[in-house]
Amino acid sequence: MGQKLELLRSEMANLDQQILKILSQRMSISAEIGRLKSTQNLAINQPEWWEETCRTRKNLAKQINLNPDFVNELYEIIHQESKSKQTHE
């Protein structure tokens, strides 16, 4: 069981690395969106877009057997960081 546990932990570490790389890419896109919003005098906060985003992510979570409440909380955190990137980049 020890080897199996280590193998699973290694797989998890690899996935975590991929998640973090994807989050970094997402934040780069958020910064670019912020620059575009600035040049077009658009507000950082876009409530309609955010509501739609939450709805679609929660629906996807259900389809792939993830807890929609967990996904919603996760995206709230991601959204806050994205808005920060849009404001400060």
PDB file of C-alpha atoms in Angstrom:
ATOM      1  CA  MET A   1       0.000   0.000   0.000  1.00  0.00           C
ATOM      2  CA  GLY A   2       2.922   2.372   0.617  1.00  0.00           C
ATOM      3  CA  GLN A   3       3.991   2.395  -3.032  1.00  0.00           C
ATOM      4  CA  LYS A   4       0.431   2.900  -4.220  1.00  0.00           C
ATOM      5  CA  LEU A   5      -0.015   5.818  -1.814  1.00  0.00           C
ATOM      6  CA  GLU A   6       3.211   7.434  -3.001  1.00  0.00           C
ATOM      7  CA  LEU A   7       2.200   6.954  -6.636  1.00  0.00           C
ATOM      8  CA  LEU A   8      -1.175   8.596  -6.016  1.00  0.00           C
ATOM      9  CA  ARG A   9       0.468  11.472  -4.156  1.00  0.00           C
ATOM     10  CA  SER A  10       2.894  11.934  -7.024  1.00  0.00           C
ATOM     11  CA  GLU A  11       0.004  12.033  -9.504  1.00  0.00           C
ATOM     12  CA  MET A  12      -1.744  14.575  -7.298  1.00  0.00           C
ATOM     13  CA  ALA A  13       1.390  16.736  -7.141  1.00  0.00           C
ATOM     14  CA  ASN A  14       1.613  16.658 -10.943  1.00  0.00           C
ATOM     15  CA  LEU A  15      -2.026  17.714 -11.226  1.00  0.00           C
ATOM     16  CA  ASP A  16      -1.480  20.499  -8.701  1.00  0.00           C
ATOM     17  CA  GLN A  17       1.392  21.779 -10.825  1.00  0.00           C
ATOM     18  CA  GLN A  18      -0.868  21.803 -13.889  1.00  0.00           C
ATOM     19  CA  ILE A  19      -3.641  23.592 -11.963  1.00  0.00           C
ATOM     20  CA  LEU A  20      -1.222  26.292 -10.827  1.00  0.00           C
ATOM     21  CA  LYS A  21       0.154  26.785 -14.340  1.00  0.00           C
ATOM     22  CA  ILE A  22      -3.388  27.120 -15.680  1.00  0.00           C
ATOM     23  CA  LEU A  23      -4.262  29.613 -12.939  1.00  0.00           C
ATOM     24  CA  SER A  24      -1.190  31.636 -13.858  1.00  0.00           C
ATOM     25  CA  GLN A  25      -2.285  31.672 -17.502  1.00  0.00           C
ATOM     26  CA  ARG A  26      -5.784  32.708 -16.452  1.00  0.00           C
ATOM     27  CA  MET A  27      -4.400  35.599 -14.398  1.00  0.00           C
ATOM     28  CA  SER A  28      -2.339  36.766 -17.380  1.00  0.00           C
ATOM     29  CA  ILE A  29      -5.537  36.850 -19.426  1.00  0.00           C
ATOM     30  CA  SER A  30      -7.269  38.757 -16.608  1.00  0.00           C
ATOM     31  CA  ALA A  31      -4.511  41.367 -16.688  1.00  0.00           C
ATOM     32  CA  GLU A  32      -4.942  41.734 -20.440  1.00  0.00           C
ATOM     33  CA  ILE A  33      -8.710  42.062 -20.015  1.00  0.00           C
ATOM     34  CA  GLY A  34      -8.067  44.779 -17.439  1.00  0.00           C
ATOM     35  CA  ARG A  35      -5.892  46.694 -19.897  1.00  0.00           C
ATOM     36  CA  LEU A  36      -8.599  46.435 -22.565  1.00  0.00           C
ATOM     37  CA  LYS A  37     -11.298  47.558 -20.137  1.00  0.00           C
ATOM     38  CA  SER A  38      -9.131  50.521 -19.179  1.00  0.00           C
ATOM     39  CA  THR A  39      -8.637  51.641 -22.779  1.00  0.00           C
ATOM     40  CA  GLN A  40     -12.374  51.289 -23.417  1.00  0.00           C
ATOM     41  CA  ASN A  41     -13.387  52.958 -20.124  1.00  0.00           C
ATOM     42  CA  LEU A  42     -15.267  49.847 -18.967  1.00  0.00           C
ATOM     43  CA  ALA A  43     -15.865  48.980 -15.338  1.00  0.00           C
ATOM     44  CA  ILE A  44     -13.757  46.198 -13.864  1.00  0.00           C
ATOM     45  CA  ASN A  45     -16.832  44.631 -12.280  1.00  0.00           C
ATOM     46  CA  GLN A  46     -19.199  43.163 -14.882  1.00  0.00           C
ATOM     47  CA  PRO A  47     -22.110  41.646 -12.865  1.00  0.00           C
ATOM     48  CA  GLU A  48     -24.020  40.175 -15.811  1.00  0.00           C
ATOM     49  CA  TRP A  49     -20.947  38.392 -17.122  1.00  0.00           C
ATOM     50  CA  TRP A  50     -20.098  37.140 -13.637  1.00  0.00           C
ATOM     51  CA  GLU A  51     -23.604  35.762 -13.018  1.00  0.00           C
ATOM     52  CA  GLU A  52     -23.474  33.862 -16.304  1.00  0.00           C
ATOM     53  CA  THR A  53     -19.991  32.580 -15.507  1.00  0.00           C
ATOM     54  CA  CYS A  54     -21.109  31.280 -12.112  1.00  0.00           C
ATOM     55  CA  ARG A  55     -24.140  29.583 -13.612  1.00  0.00           C
ATOM     56  CA  THR A  56     -22.172  27.832 -16.357  1.00  0.00           C
ATOM     57  CA  ARG A  57     -19.355  26.726 -14.027  1.00  0.00           C
ATOM     58  CA  LYS A  58     -21.816  25.305 -11.496  1.00  0.00           C
ATOM     59  CA  ASN A  59     -23.628  23.427 -14.267  1.00  0.00           C
ATOM     60  CA  LEU A  60     -20.329  22.032 -15.526  1.00  0.00           C
ATOM     61  CA  ALA A  61     -19.415  21.009 -11.974  1.00  0.00           C
ATOM     62  CA  LYS A  62     -22.612  18.983 -11.746  1.00  0.00           C
ATOM     63  CA  GLN A  63     -21.914  17.319 -15.103  1.00  0.00           C
ATOM     64  CA  ILE A  64     -18.433  16.205 -14.055  1.00  0.00           C
ATOM     65  CA  ASN A  65     -19.413  15.123 -10.545  1.00  0.00           C
ATOM     66  CA  LEU A  66     -17.918  18.029  -8.590  1.00  0.00           C
ATOM     67  CA  ASN A  67     -19.702  19.752  -5.740  1.00  0.00           C
ATOM     68  CA  PRO A  68     -21.218  22.923  -7.286  1.00  0.00           C
ATOM     69  CA  ASP A  69     -20.915  24.816  -3.989  1.00  0.00           C
ATOM     70  CA  PHE A  70     -17.199  24.003  -3.833  1.00  0.00           C
ATOM     71  CA  VAL A  71     -16.739  25.141  -7.432  1.00  0.00           C
ATOM     72  CA  ASN A  72     -18.684  28.324  -6.730  1.00  0.00           C
ATOM     73  CA  GLU A  73     -16.484  29.134  -3.722  1.00  0.00           C
ATOM     74  CA  LEU A  74     -13.365  28.397  -5.733  1.00  0.00           C
ATOM     75  CA  TYR A  75     -14.480  30.683  -8.531  1.00  0.00           C
ATOM     76  CA  GLU A  76     -15.323  33.459  -6.085  1.00  0.00           C
ATOM     77  CA  ILE A  77     -11.690  33.384  -4.959  1.00  0.00           C
ATOM     78  CA  ILE A  78     -10.423  33.226  -8.536  1.00  0.00           C
ATOM     79  CA  HIS A  79     -12.724  36.098  -9.493  1.00  0.00           C
ATOM     80  CA  GLN A  80     -11.432  38.297  -6.683  1.00  0.00           C
ATOM     81  CA  GLU A  81      -7.838  37.703  -7.778  1.00  0.00           C
ATOM     82  CA  SER A  82      -8.792  38.313 -11.404  1.00  0.00           C
ATOM     83  CA  LYS A  83     -10.346  41.669 -10.513  1.00  0.00           C
ATOM     84  CA  SER A  84      -7.209  42.534  -8.575  1.00  0.00           C
ATOM     85  CA  LYS A  85      -5.073  41.708 -11.630  1.00  0.00           C
ATOM     86  CA  GLN A  86      -7.348  43.854 -13.793  1.00  0.00           C
ATOM     87  CA  THR A  87      -7.009  46.757 -11.401  1.00  0.00           C
ATOM     88  CA  HIS A  88      -3.260  46.607 -10.774  1.00  0.00           C
ATOM     89  CA  GLU A  89      -1.752  45.492 -14.065  1.00  0.00           C
TER      90      GLU A  89
END
